[in-house]
């Protein structure tokens, strides 16, 4: 019996109830010791404790394995979730890249289209400008041709008037007379009548682009004698031709010209009334007679 008592003390000292394995081993050893000692009830009780510790150990082992599996599963889930997130991110970035490329291509296409449209518009504008310039040039040439034709027709009309007007022909006959022939002609033969003066003024006005009308508007009312003298000077006649047409002497004609020069405001003594009237123009054109 002494050896079982020593064994019991040794086992009791090594007992650790916090560890199921050691506690189970303790219960098993105590069951055997009590069985050896003849204490079958205690041996049975220790054996039941042993069985309970085995059950607890089994449950702990199962729980440990479950926990381990759970950890592995969690790790796998985390890895799978990470892979899903990475795949999703890659998919999102791929979609974003595709969208960006699509937008860039659309912008590039739109810019190219605008450039092409602008180029087409520019070419159309250049074509229109060219056509417009050609049309303007054609119209200008036609206008110049029409103007030249009009001027030619006007000059021909003036020539015709000068050639057919009886007053101009009368003046022309007077200019063609020599000095001896003039003396032999009766006094007053070439003097202008009122009708001839009116015709002369109209002829000068027509052939010199309304010259007499401009003179009247610029210098105010002038006497009939002044207007007739202006017409004769505009025809380029000299004193020796003007005097018999007005039926006045040379001195009287000179006085009239001097008074007319003052009325017209010709203050420069170096310029004669004849030259001033010949060079005076309105409308840019004068007849060459």
GROMACS .gro file of C-alpha atoms in nm:
model
  289
    1UNK     CA    1   0.000   0.000   0.000
    2UNK     CA    2   0.296   0.227   0.061
    3UNK     CA    3   0.393   0.240  -0.300
    4UNK     CA    4   0.042   0.355  -0.408
    5UNK     CA    5   0.057   0.632  -0.146
    6UNK     CA    6   0.384   0.759  -0.287
    7UNK     CA    7   0.253   0.733  -0.640
    8UNK     CA    8  -0.059   0.921  -0.541
    9UNK     CA    9   0.152   1.205  -0.394
   10UNK     CA   10   0.365   1.225  -0.706
   11UNK     CA   11   0.064   1.237  -0.938
   12UNK     CA   12  -0.113   1.496  -0.721
   13UNK     CA   13   0.192   1.720  -0.735
   14UNK     CA   14   0.200   1.703  -1.115
   15UNK     CA   15  -0.172   1.773  -1.158
   16UNK     CA   16  -0.265   2.083  -1.374
   17UNK     CA   17  -0.638   2.131  -1.413
   18UNK     CA   18  -0.592   2.411  -1.671
   19UNK     CA   19  -0.445   2.170  -1.922
   20UNK     CA   20  -0.692   1.908  -2.040
   21UNK     CA   21  -0.420   1.671  -2.153
   22UNK     CA   22  -0.231   1.682  -1.824
   23UNK     CA   23  -0.553   1.676  -1.626
   24UNK     CA   24  -0.673   1.375  -1.827
   25UNK     CA   25  -0.340   1.203  -1.767
   26UNK     CA   26  -0.373   1.285  -1.396
   27UNK     CA   27  -0.725   1.137  -1.380
   28UNK     CA   28  -0.613   0.824  -1.565
   29UNK     CA   29  -0.317   0.774  -1.332
   30UNK     CA   30  -0.532   0.834  -1.024
   31UNK     CA   31  -0.793   0.587  -1.151
   32UNK     CA   32  -0.525   0.320  -1.187
   33UNK     CA   33  -0.378   0.401  -0.843
   34UNK     CA   34  -0.718   0.388  -0.676
   35UNK     CA   35  -0.801   0.070  -0.863
   36UNK     CA   36  -0.469  -0.076  -0.739
   37UNK     CA   37  -0.549   0.042  -0.390
   38UNK     CA   38  -0.887  -0.126  -0.407
   39UNK     CA   39  -1.085   0.197  -0.404
   40UNK     CA   40  -1.298   0.108  -0.700
   41UNK     CA   41  -1.546   0.390  -0.651
   42UNK     CA   42  -1.273   0.652  -0.659
   43UNK     CA   43  -1.115   0.472  -0.948
   44UNK     CA   44  -1.447   0.491  -1.135
   45UNK     CA   45  -1.486   0.859  -1.044
   46UNK     CA   46  -1.136   0.939  -1.174
   47UNK     CA   47  -1.208   0.736  -1.484
   48UNK     CA   48  -1.523   0.942  -1.547
   49UNK     CA   49  -1.315   1.259  -1.500
   50UNK     CA   50  -1.067   1.115  -1.745
   51UNK     CA   51  -1.343   1.053  -1.997
   52UNK     CA   52  -1.476   1.407  -1.939
   53UNK     CA   53  -1.131   1.556  -1.991
   54UNK     CA   54  -1.094   1.352  -2.310
   55UNK     CA   55  -1.425   1.491  -2.428
   56UNK     CA   56  -1.320   1.844  -2.338
   57UNK     CA   57  -0.986   1.787  -2.508
   58UNK     CA   58  -1.168   1.660  -2.815
   59UNK     CA   59  -1.394   1.964  -2.817
   60UNK     CA   60  -1.094   2.191  -2.768
   61UNK     CA   61  -0.911   2.018  -3.049
   62UNK     CA   62  -1.215   2.046  -3.272
   63UNK     CA   63  -1.255   2.414  -3.181
   64UNK     CA   64  -0.885   2.470  -3.247
   65UNK     CA   65  -0.911   2.301  -3.584
   66UNK     CA   66  -1.225   2.498  -3.666
   67UNK     CA   67  -1.050   2.819  -3.567
   68UNK     CA   68  -0.751   2.723  -3.776
   69UNK     CA   69  -0.975   2.643  -4.068
   70UNK     CA   70  -1.160   2.970  -4.012
   71UNK     CA   71  -0.834   3.156  -4.016
   72UNK     CA   72  -0.732   2.981  -4.336
   73UNK     CA   73  -1.074   3.053  -4.483
   74UNK     CA   74  -1.051   3.417  -4.375
   75UNK     CA   75  -0.707   3.444  -4.528
   76UNK     CA   76  -0.837   3.286  -4.846
   77UNK     CA   77  -1.137   3.518  -4.842
   78UNK     CA   78  -0.913   3.818  -4.789
   79UNK     CA   79  -0.686   3.702  -5.071
   80UNK     CA   80  -0.985   3.635  -5.294
   81UNK     CA   81  -1.135   3.974  -5.206
   82UNK     CA   82  -0.803   4.137  -5.273
   83UNK     CA   83  -0.784   3.961  -5.607
   84UNK     CA   84  -1.141   4.068  -5.683
   85UNK     CA   85  -1.060   4.426  -5.587
   86UNK     CA   86  -0.746   4.416  -5.802
   87UNK     CA   87  -0.940   4.266  -6.091
   88UNK     CA   88  -1.215   4.525  -6.044
   89UNK     CA   89  -0.958   4.804  -6.027
   90UNK     CA   90  -0.789   4.675  -6.340
   91UNK     CA   91  -1.130   4.655  -6.508
   92UNK     CA   92  -1.219   5.006  -6.395
   93UNK     CA   93  -0.886   5.144  -6.514
   94UNK     CA   94  -0.926   4.959  -6.841
   95UNK     CA   95  -1.274   5.105  -6.886
   96UNK     CA   96  -1.144   5.451  -6.792
   97UNK     CA   97  -0.854   5.412  -7.037
   98UNK     CA   98  -1.093   5.302  -7.312
   99UNK     CA   99  -1.327   5.593  -7.236
  100UNK     CA  100  -1.037   5.839  -7.232
  101UNK     CA  101  -0.905   5.704  -7.560
  102UNK     CA  102  -1.255   5.719  -7.708
  103UNK     CA  103  -1.300   6.076  -7.591
  104UNK     CA  104  -0.957   6.172  -7.722
  105UNK     CA  105  -1.030   6.009  -8.058
  106UNK     CA  106  -1.367   6.186  -8.074
  107UNK     CA  107  -1.202   6.519  -7.987
  108UNK     CA  108  -0.933   6.456  -8.248
  109UNK     CA  109  -1.196   6.361  -8.505
  110UNK     CA  110  -1.402   6.668  -8.415
  111UNK     CA  111  -1.097   6.895  -8.440
  112UNK     CA  112  -1.002   6.742  -8.775
  113UNK     CA  113  -1.357   6.787  -8.896
  114UNK     CA  114  -1.361   7.150  -8.785
  115UNK     CA  115  -1.025   7.208  -8.953
  116UNK     CA  116  -1.148   7.041  -9.270
  117UNK     CA  117  -1.470   7.244  -9.255
  118UNK     CA  118  -1.273   7.565  -9.199
  119UNK     CA  119  -1.048   7.478  -9.491
  120UNK     CA  120  -1.352   7.412  -9.709
  121UNK     CA  121  -1.507   7.741  -9.598
  122UNK     CA  122  -1.177   7.918  -9.662
  123UNK     CA  123  -1.155   7.767 -10.010
  124UNK     CA  124  -1.517   7.862 -10.077
  125UNK     CA  125  -1.448   8.214  -9.950
  126UNK     CA  126  -1.137   8.239 -10.167
  127UNK     CA  127  -1.336   8.115 -10.466
  128UNK     CA  128  -1.611   8.367 -10.390
  129UNK     CA  129  -1.355   8.645 -10.347
  130UNK     CA  130  -1.190   8.547 -10.672
  131UNK     CA  131  -1.524   8.534 -10.850
  132UNK     CA  132  -1.623   8.863 -10.690
  133UNK     CA  133  -1.292   9.022 -10.790
  134UNK     CA  134  -1.331   8.894 -11.144
  135UNK     CA  135  -1.691   9.020 -11.152
  136UNK     CA  136  -1.585   9.358 -11.014
  137UNK     CA  137  -1.299   9.376 -11.264
  138UNK     CA  138  -1.536   9.279 -11.545
  139UNK     CA  139  -1.790   9.537 -11.429
  140UNK     CA  140  -1.515   9.797 -11.396
  141UNK     CA  141  -1.393   9.719 -11.747
  142UNK     CA  142  -1.747   9.737 -11.878
  143UNK     CA  143  -1.802  10.064 -11.691
  144UNK     CA  144  -1.476  10.200 -11.833
  145UNK     CA  145  -1.580  10.089 -12.178
  146UNK     CA  146  -1.922  10.245 -12.132
  147UNK     CA  147  -1.764  10.563 -11.997
  148UNK     CA  148  -1.521  10.580 -12.288
  149UNK     CA  149  -1.806  10.511 -12.526
  150UNK     CA  150  -2.012  10.778 -12.355
  151UNK     CA  151  -1.724  11.026 -12.372
  152UNK     CA  152  -1.665  10.939 -12.736
  153UNK     CA  153  -2.034  10.982 -12.812
  154UNK     CA  154  -2.037  11.305 -12.616
  155UNK     CA  155  -1.733  11.434 -12.800
  156UNK     CA  156  -1.884  11.332 -13.132
  157UNK     CA  157  -2.203  11.513 -13.034
  158UNK     CA  158  -2.001  11.820 -12.941
  159UNK     CA  159  -1.814  11.796 -13.271
  160UNK     CA  160  -2.144  11.769 -13.449
  161UNK     CA  161  -2.281  12.068 -13.260
  162UNK     CA  162  -1.971  12.270 -13.335
  163UNK     CA  163  -1.986  12.170 -13.700
  164UNK     CA  164  -2.357  12.238 -13.747
  165UNK     CA  165  -2.427  12.530 -13.514
  166UNK     CA  166  -2.482  12.840 -13.728
  167UNK     CA  167  -2.335  13.073 -13.463
  168UNK     CA  168  -2.015  12.866 -13.441
  169UNK     CA  169  -1.996  12.859 -13.820
  170UNK     CA  170  -2.040  13.236 -13.822
  171UNK     CA  171  -1.753  13.273 -13.574
  172UNK     CA  172  -1.543  13.027 -13.776
  173UNK     CA  173  -1.599  13.234 -14.095
  174UNK     CA  174  -1.495  13.547 -13.906
  175UNK     CA  175  -1.172  13.384 -13.783
  176UNK     CA  176  -1.086  13.275 -14.137
  177UNK     CA  177  -1.110  13.630 -14.275
  178UNK     CA  178  -0.787  13.815 -14.332
  179UNK     CA  179  -0.727  14.169 -14.212
  180UNK     CA  180  -0.805  14.322 -14.553
  181UNK     CA  181  -1.125  14.123 -14.587
  182UNK     CA  182  -1.240  14.230 -14.245
  183UNK     CA  183  -1.195  14.597 -14.331
  184UNK     CA  184  -1.395  14.553 -14.648
  185UNK     CA  185  -1.685  14.391 -14.465
  186UNK     CA  186  -1.967  14.625 -14.357
  187UNK     CA  187  -1.970  14.724 -13.992
  188UNK     CA  188  -2.193  14.505 -13.774
  189UNK     CA  189  -2.211  14.219 -14.021
  190UNK     CA  190  -2.074  13.971 -13.768
  191UNK     CA  191  -2.232  14.116 -13.455
  192UNK     CA  192  -2.439  13.860 -13.263
  193UNK     CA  193  -2.814  13.899 -13.231
  194UNK     CA  194  -3.004  13.815 -12.912
  195UNK     CA  195  -3.109  13.481 -13.059
  196UNK     CA  196  -2.753  13.403 -13.159
  197UNK     CA  197  -2.625  13.499 -12.812
  198UNK     CA  198  -2.879  13.264 -12.649
  199UNK     CA  199  -2.781  12.984 -12.890
  200UNK     CA  200  -2.412  13.050 -12.825
  201UNK     CA  201  -2.453  13.029 -12.447
  202UNK     CA  202  -2.649  12.705 -12.481
  203UNK     CA  203  -2.383  12.556 -12.710
  204UNK     CA  204  -2.100  12.649 -12.475
  205UNK     CA  205  -2.294  12.512 -12.179
  206UNK     CA  206  -2.355  12.178 -12.356
  207UNK     CA  207  -2.007  12.135 -12.501
  208UNK     CA  208  -1.829  12.234 -12.179
  209UNK     CA  209  -2.028  12.027 -11.929
  210UNK     CA  210  -2.258  12.295 -11.796
  211UNK     CA  211  -1.981  12.552 -11.770
  212UNK     CA  212  -2.205  12.859 -11.772
  213UNK     CA  213  -2.440  12.711 -11.515
  214UNK     CA  214  -2.148  12.648 -11.277
  215UNK     CA  215  -2.019  13.002 -11.337
  216UNK     CA  216  -2.357  13.151 -11.245
  217UNK     CA  217  -2.385  12.941 -10.929
  218UNK     CA  218  -2.029  13.015 -10.819
  219UNK     CA  219  -2.007  13.386 -10.893
  220UNK     CA  220  -2.367  13.496 -10.866
  221UNK     CA  221  -2.573  13.681 -11.124
  222UNK     CA  222  -2.369  13.822 -11.411
  223UNK     CA  223  -2.485  14.060 -11.683
  224UNK     CA  224  -2.567  13.929 -12.028
  225UNK     CA  225  -2.262  14.111 -12.166
  226UNK     CA  226  -2.037  13.938 -11.911
  227UNK     CA  227  -2.185  13.596 -11.988
  228UNK     CA  228  -2.143  13.643 -12.366
  229UNK     CA  229  -1.784  13.753 -12.314
  230UNK     CA  230  -1.714  13.447 -12.099
  231UNK     CA  231  -1.860  13.220 -12.371
  232UNK     CA  232  -1.645  13.376 -12.640
  233UNK     CA  233  -1.331  13.354 -12.427
  234UNK     CA  234  -1.417  12.988 -12.349
  235UNK     CA  235  -1.417  12.923 -12.724
  236UNK     CA  236  -1.056  13.051 -12.732
  237UNK     CA  237  -1.131  13.365 -12.934
  238UNK     CA  238  -0.896  13.661 -12.927
  239UNK     CA  239  -0.986  14.028 -12.898
  240UNK     CA  240  -0.975  14.082 -13.273
  241UNK     CA  241  -1.249  13.819 -13.315
  242UNK     CA  242  -1.453  13.910 -13.007
  243UNK     CA  243  -1.481  14.284 -13.082
  244UNK     CA  244  -1.673  14.250 -13.415
  245UNK     CA  245  -1.898  13.982 -13.265
  246UNK     CA  246  -1.997  14.218 -12.983
  247UNK     CA  247  -1.982  14.517 -13.219
  248UNK     CA  248  -1.753  14.712 -12.982
  249UNK     CA  249  -1.414  14.873 -13.013
  250UNK     CA  250  -1.094  14.716 -12.882
  251UNK     CA  251  -1.074  14.968 -12.594
  252UNK     CA  252  -1.431  14.901 -12.490
  253UNK     CA  253  -1.363  14.526 -12.499
  254UNK     CA  254  -1.052  14.566 -12.281
  255UNK     CA  255  -1.251  14.765 -12.024
  256UNK     CA  256  -1.520  14.499 -12.016
  257UNK     CA  257  -1.261  14.226 -11.966
  258UNK     CA  258  -1.097  14.419 -11.684
  259UNK     CA  259  -1.432  14.466 -11.504
  260UNK     CA  260  -1.518  14.098 -11.556
  261UNK     CA  261  -1.182  13.993 -11.415
  262UNK     CA  262  -1.257  14.189 -11.098
  263UNK     CA  263  -1.605  14.033 -11.071
  264UNK     CA  264  -1.459  13.685 -11.101
  265UNK     CA  265  -1.198  13.760 -10.830
  266UNK     CA  266  -0.892  13.704 -11.048
  267UNK     CA  267  -0.639  13.910 -10.851
  268UNK     CA  268  -0.316  13.776 -11.001
  269UNK     CA  269  -0.207  14.033 -11.263
  270UNK     CA  270   0.022  13.776 -11.424
  271UNK     CA  271  -0.281  13.568 -11.523
  272UNK     CA  272  -0.491  13.698 -11.810
  273UNK     CA  273  -0.867  13.665 -11.809
  274UNK     CA  274  -0.841  13.464 -12.133
  275UNK     CA  275  -0.612  13.200 -11.974
  276UNK     CA  276  -0.812  13.191 -11.650
  277UNK     CA  277  -1.140  13.117 -11.830
  278UNK     CA  278  -0.977  12.862 -12.065
  279UNK     CA  279  -0.828  12.675 -11.766
  280UNK     CA  280  -1.144  12.697 -11.554
  281UNK     CA  281  -1.317  12.359 -11.561
  282UNK     CA  282  -1.615  12.190 -11.397
  283UNK     CA  283  -1.685  11.818 -11.402
  284UNK     CA  284  -1.329  11.724 -11.499
  285UNK     CA  285  -1.371  11.744 -11.882
  286UNK     CA  286  -1.366  12.029 -12.131
  287UNK     CA  287  -1.418  12.034 -12.502
  288UNK     CA  288  -1.110  12.074 -12.713
  289UNK     CA  289  -1.231  12.365 -12.929
   0.00000   0.00000   0.00000
